Amino acid sequence: MRAPEPGNIFTVGGITYKVLAEFGGTGTAQVGDGLNPAVSTATTVGLFAIPSSAALNGVVYSVKGIGGYAFYTCRGITSVTIPDTVQSIGGSAFEECRGLANVVIPDGLTSIGSYAFSWCYSLKSTIIPDSVMSIGDHAFLYSANAVIYSSVEAYAHTYAILNQEYPAPTPISPVITAPSGPLTSGSVGTQYSVTITADNLPTSFHIFSGSLPSGLSISGSGVISGTPTTIGTSNFTVIASNEAGSSEPVVFSIDIEEPAPANTPKVTVSSASGEAGSKVTLTVSLENNPDISNSGLTMKYDNAPALRR
């Protein structure tokens, strides 16, 4: 199998890479395709170390860059270590990584793209090496808690003085956008799921009053799910919350119905006729329930009239 050509995309270890160059058994690549997240934004959490290389089909690619949007909205990441092979960080590479508190930037990095670390509320400080000669507009926008450390003569020092980024906007309480009233109905014994939506970045959802149908619960992301156990209509109110406060309660209801009736098995026996003393074949079929075996079926014929010759 041939190695990917320059510009091609491949995935190793759950990380997407884009080939920059290939030289026989070696090559260079960047993390991400430059347009989309390179990792799962939902499952990439905690400490994350970017590999210095990725191997595919016998070719070892040195990781030279982090593409644009590579870790966009990876809000569960708390720390990132960038290998010393990386020379550039693309625009919006870590934008909205709101849990990111620590970034280790290596010597040898030369450029940081626009909005690369914007909306990183938790970022406290980062050391930018003297090798960095280009930092894009608003690279640390709304990352007001971040302190940039560099040598006095470095480009990063001048950038920090000239680009005092705006403080993070004041958080706004969530507003539930799901329409009030009946939600999708369910039935006893059948898996149920529906999602309550809200604006302004809610971090949790709760039942404010009333109760959900027996067997259901609501998750922190607003998903009501479970397997109902009791028929009836349940009325309840939901609130969404974040660091700014809670939404106004919104009233919902869920109707749980009886389970759908099972199909009653039906036995069909074909009619047949024949001469006395001759063999007669009857065909027996079972309908409406393929889970019931027709083996062991017993047929009984009482009070048969005498056969006349």
PDB file of N, CA and C in Angstrom, residues 158-246:
ATOM      1  N   THR A 158       6.943  42.546  22.522  1.00  0.00           N
ATOM      2  CA  THR A 158       6.353  43.694  21.828  1.00  0.00           C
ATOM      3  C   THR A 158       4.884  43.436  21.524  1.00  0.00           C
ATOM      4  N   TYR A 159       4.596  42.229  21.086  1.00  0.00           N
ATOM      5  CA  TYR A 159       3.208  41.884  20.771  1.00  0.00           C
ATOM      6  C   TYR A 159       2.318  42.041  22.007  1.00  0.00           C
ATOM      7  N   ALA A 160       2.789  41.543  23.146  1.00  0.00           N
ATOM      8  CA  ALA A 160       1.986  41.595  24.372  1.00  0.00           C
ATOM      9  C   ALA A 160       1.688  43.027  24.788  1.00  0.00           C
ATOM     10  N   ILE A 161       2.654  43.925  24.602  1.00  0.00           N
ATOM     11  CA  ILE A 161       2.444  45.319  24.976  1.00  0.00           C
ATOM     12  C   ILE A 161       1.437  45.995  24.044  1.00  0.00           C
ATOM     13  N   LEU A 162       1.537  45.702  22.759  1.00  0.00           N
ATOM     14  CA  LEU A 162       0.694  46.360  21.767  1.00  0.00           C
ATOM     15  C   LEU A 162      -0.689  45.739  21.632  1.00  0.00           C
ATOM     16  N   ASN A 163      -0.850  44.553  22.148  1.00  0.00           N
ATOM     17  CA  ASN A 163      -2.117  43.838  21.954  1.00  0.00           C
ATOM     18  C   ASN A 163      -2.713  43.412  23.289  1.00  0.00           C
ATOM     19  N   GLN A 164      -3.108  44.384  24.077  1.00  0.00           N
ATOM     20  CA  GLN A 164      -3.803  44.078  25.319  1.00  0.00           C
ATOM     21  C   GLN A 164      -5.209  43.598  24.935  1.00  0.00           C
ATOM     22  N   GLU A 165      -5.415  42.285  24.989  1.00  0.00           N
ATOM     23  CA  GLU A 165      -6.680  41.720  24.513  1.00  0.00           C
ATOM     24  C   GLU A 165      -7.834  42.094  25.431  1.00  0.00           C
ATOM     25  N   TYR A 166      -9.018  42.077  24.853  1.00  0.00           N
ATOM     26  CA  TYR A 166     -10.215  42.430  25.604  1.00  0.00           C
ATOM     27  C   TYR A 166     -10.490  41.396  26.693  1.00  0.00           C
ATOM     28  N   PRO A 167     -11.046  41.821  27.817  1.00  0.00           N
ATOM     29  CA  PRO A 167     -11.434  40.843  28.842  1.00  0.00           C
ATOM     30  C   PRO A 167     -12.577  39.977  28.352  1.00  0.00           C
ATOM     31  N   ALA A 168     -12.709  38.839  28.962  1.00  0.00           N
ATOM     32  CA  ALA A 168     -13.796  37.925  28.589  1.00  0.00           C
ATOM     33  C   ALA A 168     -15.135  38.597  28.837  1.00  0.00           C
ATOM     34  N   PRO A 169     -16.096  38.414  27.922  1.00  0.00           N
ATOM     35  CA  PRO A 169     -17.410  39.030  28.113  1.00  0.00           C
ATOM     36  C   PRO A 169     -18.105  38.464  29.336  1.00  0.00           C
ATOM     37  N   THR A 170     -18.971  39.258  29.923  1.00  0.00           N
ATOM     38  CA  THR A 170     -19.709  38.803  31.089  1.00  0.00           C
ATOM     39  C   THR A 170     -20.638  37.655  30.703  1.00  0.00           C
ATOM     40  N   PRO A 171     -20.551  36.510  31.388  1.00  0.00           N
ATOM     41  CA  PRO A 171     -21.419  35.379  31.055  1.00  0.00           C
ATOM     42  C   PRO A 171     -22.892  35.758  31.199  1.00  0.00           C
ATOM     43  N   ILE A 172     -23.733  35.135  30.402  1.00  0.00           N
ATOM     44  CA  ILE A 172     -25.169  35.376  30.413  1.00  0.00           C
ATOM     45  C   ILE A 172     -25.887  34.095  30.805  1.00  0.00           C
ATOM     46  N   SER A 173     -26.901  34.232  31.636  1.00  0.00           N
ATOM     47  CA  SER A 173     -27.663  33.056  32.061  1.00  0.00           C
ATOM     48  C   SER A 173     -28.296  32.373  30.858  1.00  0.00           C
ATOM     49  N   PRO A 174     -28.413  31.045  30.902  1.00  0.00           N
ATOM     50  CA  PRO A 174     -29.006  30.319  29.778  1.00  0.00           C
ATOM     51  C   PRO A 174     -30.480  30.666  29.577  1.00  0.00           C
ATOM     52  N   VAL A 175     -30.935  30.427  28.368  1.00  0.00           N
ATOM     53  CA  VAL A 175     -32.352  30.557  28.023  1.00  0.00           C
ATOM     54  C   VAL A 175     -32.760  29.264  27.321  1.00  0.00           C
ATOM     55  N   ILE A 176     -33.717  28.550  27.911  1.00  0.00           N
ATOM     56  CA  ILE A 176     -34.176  27.298  27.300  1.00  0.00           C
ATOM     57  C   ILE A 176     -34.939  27.617  26.017  1.00  0.00           C
ATOM     58  N   THR A 177     -34.515  26.965  24.928  1.00  0.00           N
ATOM     59  CA  THR A 177     -35.118  27.229  23.617  1.00  0.00           C
ATOM     60  C   THR A 177     -36.123  26.168  23.198  1.00  0.00           C
ATOM     61  N   ALA A 178     -36.141  25.033  23.873  1.00  0.00           N
ATOM     62  CA  ALA A 178     -37.130  24.002  23.552  1.00  0.00           C
ATOM     63  C   ALA A 178     -38.523  24.520  23.888  1.00  0.00           C
ATOM     64  N   PRO A 179     -39.495  24.395  22.980  1.00  0.00           N
ATOM     65  CA  PRO A 179     -40.839  24.918  23.236  1.00  0.00           C
ATOM     66  C   PRO A 179     -41.505  24.243  24.432  1.00  0.00           C
ATOM     67  N   SER A 180     -42.159  25.059  25.256  1.00  0.00           N
ATOM     68  CA  SER A 180     -42.886  24.516  26.400  1.00  0.00           C
ATOM     69  C   SER A 180     -44.044  23.647  25.916  1.00  0.00           C
ATOM     70  N   GLY A 181     -44.392  22.639  26.724  1.00  0.00           N
ATOM     71  CA  GLY A 181     -45.534  21.789  26.394  1.00  0.00           C
ATOM     72  C   GLY A 181     -45.155  20.330  26.301  1.00  0.00           C
ATOM     73  N   PRO A 182     -46.008  19.530  25.638  1.00  0.00           N
ATOM     74  CA  PRO A 182     -45.758  18.085  25.566  1.00  0.00           C
ATOM     75  C   PRO A 182     -44.500  17.768  24.756  1.00  0.00           C
ATOM     76  N   LEU A 183     -43.697  16.866  25.285  1.00  0.00           N
ATOM     77  CA  LEU A 183     -42.560  16.325  24.552  1.00  0.00           C
ATOM     78  C   LEU A 183     -42.993  15.031  23.872  1.00  0.00           C
ATOM     79  N   THR A 184     -42.093  14.419  23.149  1.00  0.00           N
ATOM     80  CA  THR A 184     -42.401  13.166  22.463  1.00  0.00           C
ATOM     81  C   THR A 184     -42.915  12.136  23.456  1.00  0.00           C
ATOM     82  N   SER A 185     -44.012  11.479  23.121  1.00  0.00           N
ATOM     83  CA  SER A 185     -44.567  10.456  24.011  1.00  0.00           C
ATOM     84  C   SER A 185     -43.741   9.177  23.921  1.00  0.00           C
ATOM     85  N   GLY A 186     -43.898   8.322  24.937  1.00  0.00           N
ATOM     86  CA  GLY A 186     -43.187   7.053  24.962  1.00  0.00           C
ATOM     87  C   GLY A 186     -44.120   5.932  25.375  1.00  0.00           C
ATOM     88  N   SER A 187     -43.572   4.749  25.518  1.00  0.00           N
ATOM     89  CA  SER A 187     -44.373   3.606  25.949  1.00  0.00           C
ATOM     90  C   SER A 187     -43.582   2.784  26.949  1.00  0.00           C
ATOM     91  N   VAL A 188     -44.307   2.111  27.827  1.00  0.00           N
ATOM     92  CA  VAL A 188     -43.693   1.294  28.875  1.00  0.00           C
ATOM     93  C   VAL A 188     -42.806   0.223  28.246  1.00  0.00           C
ATOM     94  N   GLY A 189     -41.585   0.101  28.775  1.00  0.00           N
ATOM     95  CA  GLY A 189     -40.677  -0.943  28.327  1.00  0.00           C
ATOM     96  C   GLY A 189     -39.885  -0.623  27.082  1.00  0.00           C
ATOM     97  N   THR A 190     -40.085   0.564  26.496  1.00  0.00           N
ATOM     98  CA  THR A 190     -39.365   0.951  25.275  1.00  0.00           C
ATOM     99  C   THR A 190     -38.416   2.101  25.577  1.00  0.00           C
ATOM    100  N   GLN A 191     -37.163   1.973  25.142  1.00  0.00           N
ATOM    101  CA  GLN A 191     -36.153   3.002  25.390  1.00  0.00           C
ATOM    102  C   GLN A 191     -36.636   4.366  24.892  1.00  0.00           C
ATOM    103  N   TYR A 192     -36.400   5.411  25.710  1.00  0.00           N
ATOM    104  CA  TYR A 192     -36.893   6.767  25.410  1.00  0.00           C
ATOM    105  C   TYR A 192     -35.734   7.753  25.481  1.00  0.00           C
ATOM    106  N   SER A 193     -35.750   8.760  24.584  1.00  0.00           N
ATOM    107  CA  SER A 193     -34.724   9.798  24.644  1.00  0.00           C
ATOM    108  C   SER A 193     -35.222  11.059  23.951  1.00  0.00           C
ATOM    109  N   VAL A 194     -35.032  12.210  24.594  1.00  0.00           N
ATOM    110  CA  VAL A 194     -35.360  13.510  24.006  1.00  0.00           C
ATOM    111  C   VAL A 194     -34.403  14.528  24.630  1.00  0.00           C
ATOM    112  N   THR A 195     -34.047  15.577  23.874  1.00  0.00           N
ATOM    113  CA  THR A 195     -33.072  16.557  24.346  1.00  0.00           C
ATOM    114  C   THR A 195     -33.714  17.932  24.524  1.00  0.00           C
ATOM    115  N   ILE A 196     -33.476  18.538  25.697  1.00  0.00           N
ATOM    116  CA  ILE A 196     -33.895  19.912  25.974  1.00  0.00           C
ATOM    117  C   ILE A 196     -32.745  20.829  25.575  1.00  0.00           C
ATOM    118  N   THR A 197     -33.003  21.827  24.745  1.00  0.00           N
ATOM    119  CA  THR A 197     -31.943  22.719  24.252  1.00  0.00           C
ATOM    120  C   THR A 197     -32.019  24.085  24.927  1.00  0.00           C
ATOM    121  N   ALA A 198     -30.857  24.764  24.954  1.00  0.00           N
ATOM    122  CA  ALA A 198     -30.798  26.094  25.561  1.00  0.00           C
ATOM    123  C   ALA A 198     -29.655  26.884  24.947  1.00  0.00           C
ATOM    124  N   ASP A 199     -29.803  28.208  24.927  1.00  0.00           N
ATOM    125  CA  ASP A 199     -28.749  29.109  24.449  1.00  0.00           C
ATOM    126  C   ASP A 199     -27.864  29.562  25.608  1.00  0.00           C
ATOM    127  N   ASN A 200     -26.767  30.261  25.253  1.00  0.00           N
ATOM    128  CA  ASN A 200     -25.843  30.890  26.210  1.00  0.00           C
ATOM    129  C   ASN A 200     -25.032  29.889  27.016  1.00  0.00           C
ATOM    130  N   LEU A 201     -24.687  28.777  26.380  1.00  0.00           N
ATOM    131  CA  LEU A 201     -23.727  27.811  26.925  1.00  0.00           C
ATOM    132  C   LEU A 201     -24.084  27.307  28.323  1.00  0.00           C
ATOM    133  N   PRO A 202     -25.204  26.591  28.451  1.00  0.00           N
ATOM    134  CA  PRO A 202     -25.533  25.997  29.754  1.00  0.00           C
ATOM    135  C   PRO A 202     -24.532  24.905  30.114  1.00  0.00           C
ATOM    136  N   THR A 203     -24.262  24.751  31.399  1.00  0.00           N
ATOM    137  CA  THR A 203     -23.360  23.704  31.866  1.00  0.00           C
ATOM    138  C   THR A 203     -24.096  22.576  32.576  1.00  0.00           C
ATOM    139  N   SER A 204     -25.378  22.789  32.883  1.00  0.00           N
ATOM    140  CA  SER A 204     -26.154  21.731  33.534  1.00  0.00           C
ATOM    141  C   SER A 204     -27.643  21.988  33.353  1.00  0.00           C
ATOM    142  N   PHE A 205     -28.424  20.915  33.469  1.00  0.00           N
ATOM    143  CA  PHE A 205     -29.889  20.965  33.426  1.00  0.00           C
ATOM    144  C   PHE A 205     -30.420  20.227  34.650  1.00  0.00           C
ATOM    145  N   HIS A 206     -31.530  20.739  35.200  1.00  0.00           N
ATOM    146  CA  HIS A 206     -32.118  20.119  36.388  1.00  0.00           C
ATOM    147  C   HIS A 206     -33.643  20.167  36.310  1.00  0.00           C
ATOM    148  N   ILE A 207     -34.283  19.225  37.009  1.00  0.00           N
ATOM    149  CA  ILE A 207     -35.727  19.281  37.192  1.00  0.00           C
ATOM    150  C   ILE A 207     -36.008  20.249  38.334  1.00  0.00           C
ATOM    151  N   PHE A 208     -36.722  21.326  38.055  1.00  0.00           N
ATOM    152  CA  PHE A 208     -36.989  22.363  39.048  1.00  0.00           C
ATOM    153  C   PHE A 208     -38.208  22.014  39.905  1.00  0.00           C
ATOM    154  N   SER A 209     -39.248  21.486  39.281  1.00  0.00           N
ATOM    155  CA  SER A 209     -40.439  21.062  40.021  1.00  0.00           C
ATOM    156  C   SER A 209     -41.102  19.930  39.251  1.00  0.00           C
ATOM    157  N   GLY A 210     -41.975  19.199  39.951  1.00  0.00           N
ATOM    158  CA  GLY A 210     -42.607  18.048  39.334  1.00  0.00           C
ATOM    159  C   GLY A 210     -41.633  16.883  39.253  1.00  0.00           C
ATOM    160  N   SER A 211     -41.938  15.918  38.422  1.00  0.00           N
ATOM    161  CA  SER A 211     -41.065  14.750  38.303  1.00  0.00           C
ATOM    162  C   SER A 211     -41.203  14.135  36.922  1.00  0.00           C
ATOM    163  N   LEU A 212     -40.140  13.473  36.509  1.00  0.00           N
ATOM    164  CA  LEU A 212     -40.138  12.749  35.244  1.00  0.00           C
ATOM    165  C   LEU A 212     -40.889  11.435  35.395  1.00  0.00           C
ATOM    166  N   PRO A 213     -41.333  10.851  34.292  1.00  0.00           N
ATOM    167  CA  PRO A 213     -41.929   9.514  34.375  1.00  0.00           C
ATOM    168  C   PRO A 213     -40.956   8.523  35.012  1.00  0.00           C
ATOM    169  N   SER A 214     -41.509   7.571  35.742  1.00  0.00           N
ATOM    170  CA  SER A 214     -40.684   6.556  36.389  1.00  0.00           C
ATOM    171  C   SER A 214     -39.810   5.860  35.360  1.00  0.00           C
ATOM    172  N   GLY A 215     -38.518   5.771  35.654  1.00  0.00           N
ATOM    173  CA  GLY A 215     -37.575   5.121  34.755  1.00  0.00           C
ATOM    174  C   GLY A 215     -36.772   6.084  33.905  1.00  0.00           C
ATOM    175  N   LEU A 216     -37.136   7.391  33.909  1.00  0.00           N
ATOM    176  CA  LEU A 216     -36.416   8.380  33.125  1.00  0.00           C
ATOM    177  C   LEU A 216     -35.611   9.308  34.028  1.00  0.00           C
ATOM    178  N   SER A 217     -34.547   9.888  33.472  1.00  0.00           N
ATOM    179  CA  SER A 217     -33.725  10.861  34.200  1.00  0.00           C
ATOM    180  C   SER A 217     -33.184  11.878  33.204  1.00  0.00           C
ATOM    181  N   ILE A 218     -32.729  13.032  33.725  1.00  0.00           N
ATOM    182  CA  ILE A 218     -32.176  14.070  32.863  1.00  0.00           C
ATOM    183  C   ILE A 218     -30.690  14.224  33.130  1.00  0.00           C
ATOM    184  N   SER A 219     -29.885  14.305  32.056  1.00  0.00           N
ATOM    185  CA  SER A 219     -28.439  14.443  32.193  1.00  0.00           C
ATOM    186  C   SER A 219     -28.052  15.914  32.280  1.00  0.00           C
ATOM    187  N   GLY A 220     -26.788  16.177  32.594  1.00  0.00           N
ATOM    188  CA  GLY A 220     -26.309  17.546  32.685  1.00  0.00           C
ATOM    189  C   GLY A 220     -26.326  18.278  31.362  1.00  0.00           C
ATOM    190  N   SER A 221     -26.406  17.526  30.253  1.00  0.00           N
ATOM    191  CA  SER A 221     -26.456  18.147  28.932  1.00  0.00           C
ATOM    192  C   SER A 221     -27.874  18.281  28.409  1.00  0.00           C
ATOM    193  N   GLY A 222     -28.887  17.959  29.243  1.00  0.00           N
ATOM    194  CA  GLY A 222     -30.274  18.163  28.861  1.00  0.00           C
ATOM    195  C   GLY A 222     -30.944  16.994  28.173  1.00  0.00           C
ATOM    196  N   VAL A 223     -30.328  15.825  28.213  1.00  0.00           N
ATOM    197  CA  VAL A 223     -30.920  14.643  27.573  1.00  0.00           C
ATOM    198  C   VAL A 223     -31.781  13.899  28.596  1.00  0.00           C
ATOM    199  N   ILE A 224     -33.067  13.768  28.284  1.00  0.00           N
ATOM    200  CA  ILE A 224     -33.980  12.966  29.108  1.00  0.00           C
ATOM    201  C   ILE A 224     -34.042  11.579  28.483  1.00  0.00           C
ATOM    202  N   SER A 225     -33.676  10.566  29.251  1.00  0.00           N
ATOM    203  CA  SER A 225     -33.607   9.227  28.663  1.00  0.00           C
ATOM    204  C   SER A 225     -33.864   8.167  29.724  1.00  0.00           C
ATOM    205  N   GLY A 226     -34.059   6.956  29.257  1.00  0.00           N
ATOM    206  CA  GLY A 226     -34.305   5.823  30.130  1.00  0.00           C
ATOM    207  C   GLY A 226     -35.370   4.926  29.530  1.00  0.00           C
ATOM    208  N   THR A 227     -35.864   3.997  30.344  1.00  0.00           N
ATOM    209  CA  THR A 227     -36.921   3.082  29.921  1.00  0.00           C
ATOM    210  C   THR A 227     -38.115   3.252  30.854  1.00  0.00           C
ATOM    211  N   PRO A 228     -39.207   3.822  30.369  1.00  0.00           N
ATOM    212  CA  PRO A 228     -40.380   4.070  31.227  1.00  0.00           C
ATOM    213  C   PRO A 228     -40.934   2.765  31.801  1.00  0.00           C
ATOM    214  N   THR A 229     -41.434   2.860  33.038  1.00  0.00           N
ATOM    215  CA  THR A 229     -41.975   1.669  33.699  1.00  0.00           C
ATOM    216  C   THR A 229     -43.446   1.794  34.052  1.00  0.00           C
ATOM    217  N   THR A 230     -43.993   3.008  33.964  1.00  0.00           N
ATOM    218  CA  THR A 230     -45.381   3.235  34.388  1.00  0.00           C
ATOM    219  C   THR A 230     -46.096   4.124  33.372  1.00  0.00           C
ATOM    220  N   ILE A 231     -47.350   3.769  33.063  1.00  0.00           N
ATOM    221  CA  ILE A 231     -48.127   4.595  32.142  1.00  0.00           C
ATOM    222  C   ILE A 231     -48.641   5.842  32.860  1.00  0.00           C
ATOM    223  N   GLY A 232     -48.957   6.875  32.062  1.00  0.00           N
ATOM    224  CA  GLY A 232     -49.496   8.102  32.629  1.00  0.00           C
ATOM    225  C   GLY A 232     -48.783   9.324  32.084  1.00  0.00           C
ATOM    226  N   THR A 233     -49.271  10.514  32.460  1.00  0.00           N
ATOM    227  CA  THR A 233     -48.689  11.778  32.018  1.00  0.00           C
ATOM    228  C   THR A 233     -47.971  12.449  33.183  1.00  0.00           C
ATOM    229  N   SER A 234     -46.719  12.830  32.971  1.00  0.00           N
ATOM    230  CA  SER A 234     -45.917  13.503  34.001  1.00  0.00           C
ATOM    231  C   SER A 234     -45.671  14.947  33.586  1.00  0.00           C
ATOM    232  N   ASN A 235     -45.926  15.878  34.512  1.00  0.00           N
ATOM    233  CA  ASN A 235     -45.685  17.296  34.286  1.00  0.00           C
ATOM    234  C   ASN A 235     -44.501  17.745  35.142  1.00  0.00           C
ATOM    235  N   PHE A 236     -43.610  18.552  34.554  1.00  0.00           N
ATOM    236  CA  PHE A 236     -42.403  18.962  35.283  1.00  0.00           C
ATOM    237  C   PHE A 236     -41.853  20.235  34.652  1.00  0.00           C
ATOM    238  N   THR A 237     -40.996  20.923  35.399  1.00  0.00           N
ATOM    239  CA  THR A 237     -40.318  22.106  34.863  1.00  0.00           C
ATOM    240  C   THR A 237     -38.818  21.867  34.886  1.00  0.00           C
ATOM    241  N   VAL A 238     -38.125  22.449  33.889  1.00  0.00           N
ATOM    242  CA  VAL A 238     -36.686  22.274  33.731  1.00  0.00           C
ATOM    243  C   VAL A 238     -36.007  23.631  33.782  1.00  0.00           C
ATOM    244  N   ILE A 239     -34.838  23.695  34.417  1.00  0.00           N
ATOM    245  CA  ILE A 239     -34.004  24.893  34.369  1.00  0.00           C
ATOM    246  C   ILE A 239     -32.625  24.506  33.840  1.00  0.00           C
ATOM    247  N   ALA A 240     -31.983  25.449  33.157  1.00  0.00           N
ATOM    248  CA  ALA A 240     -30.608  25.287  32.686  1.00  0.00           C
ATOM    249  C   ALA A 240     -29.734  26.294  33.420  1.00  0.00           C
ATOM    250  N   SER A 241     -28.500  25.908  33.748  1.00  0.00           N
ATOM    251  CA  SER A 241     -27.636  26.781  34.542  1.00  0.00           C
ATOM    252  C   SER A 241     -26.241  26.883  33.936  1.00  0.00           C
ATOM    253  N   ASN A 242     -25.557  27.975  34.254  1.00  0.00           N
ATOM    254  CA  ASN A 242     -24.131  28.123  34.000  1.00  0.00           C
ATOM    255  C   ASN A 242     -23.555  29.037  35.079  1.00  0.00           C
ATOM    256  N   GLU A 243     -22.335  29.512  34.893  1.00  0.00           N
ATOM    257  CA  GLU A 243     -21.693  30.297  35.945  1.00  0.00           C
ATOM    258  C   GLU A 243     -22.396  31.624  36.213  1.00  0.00           C
ATOM    259  N   ALA A 244     -23.215  32.092  35.258  1.00  0.00           N
ATOM    260  CA  ALA A 244     -23.915  33.360  35.440  1.00  0.00           C
ATOM    261  C   ALA A 244     -25.230  33.210  36.196  1.00  0.00           C
ATOM    262  N   GLY A 245     -25.780  32.000  36.225  1.00  0.00           N
ATOM    263  CA  GLY A 245     -27.054  31.793  36.903  1.00  0.00           C
ATOM    264  C   GLY A 245     -27.894  30.746  36.207  1.00  0.00           C
ATOM    265  N   SER A 246     -29.194  30.800  36.451  1.00  0.00           N
ATOM    266  CA  SER A 246     -30.113  29.795  35.923  1.00  0.00           C
ATOM    267  C   SER A 246     -31.172  30.442  35.043  1.00  0.00           C
TER     268      SER A 246
END
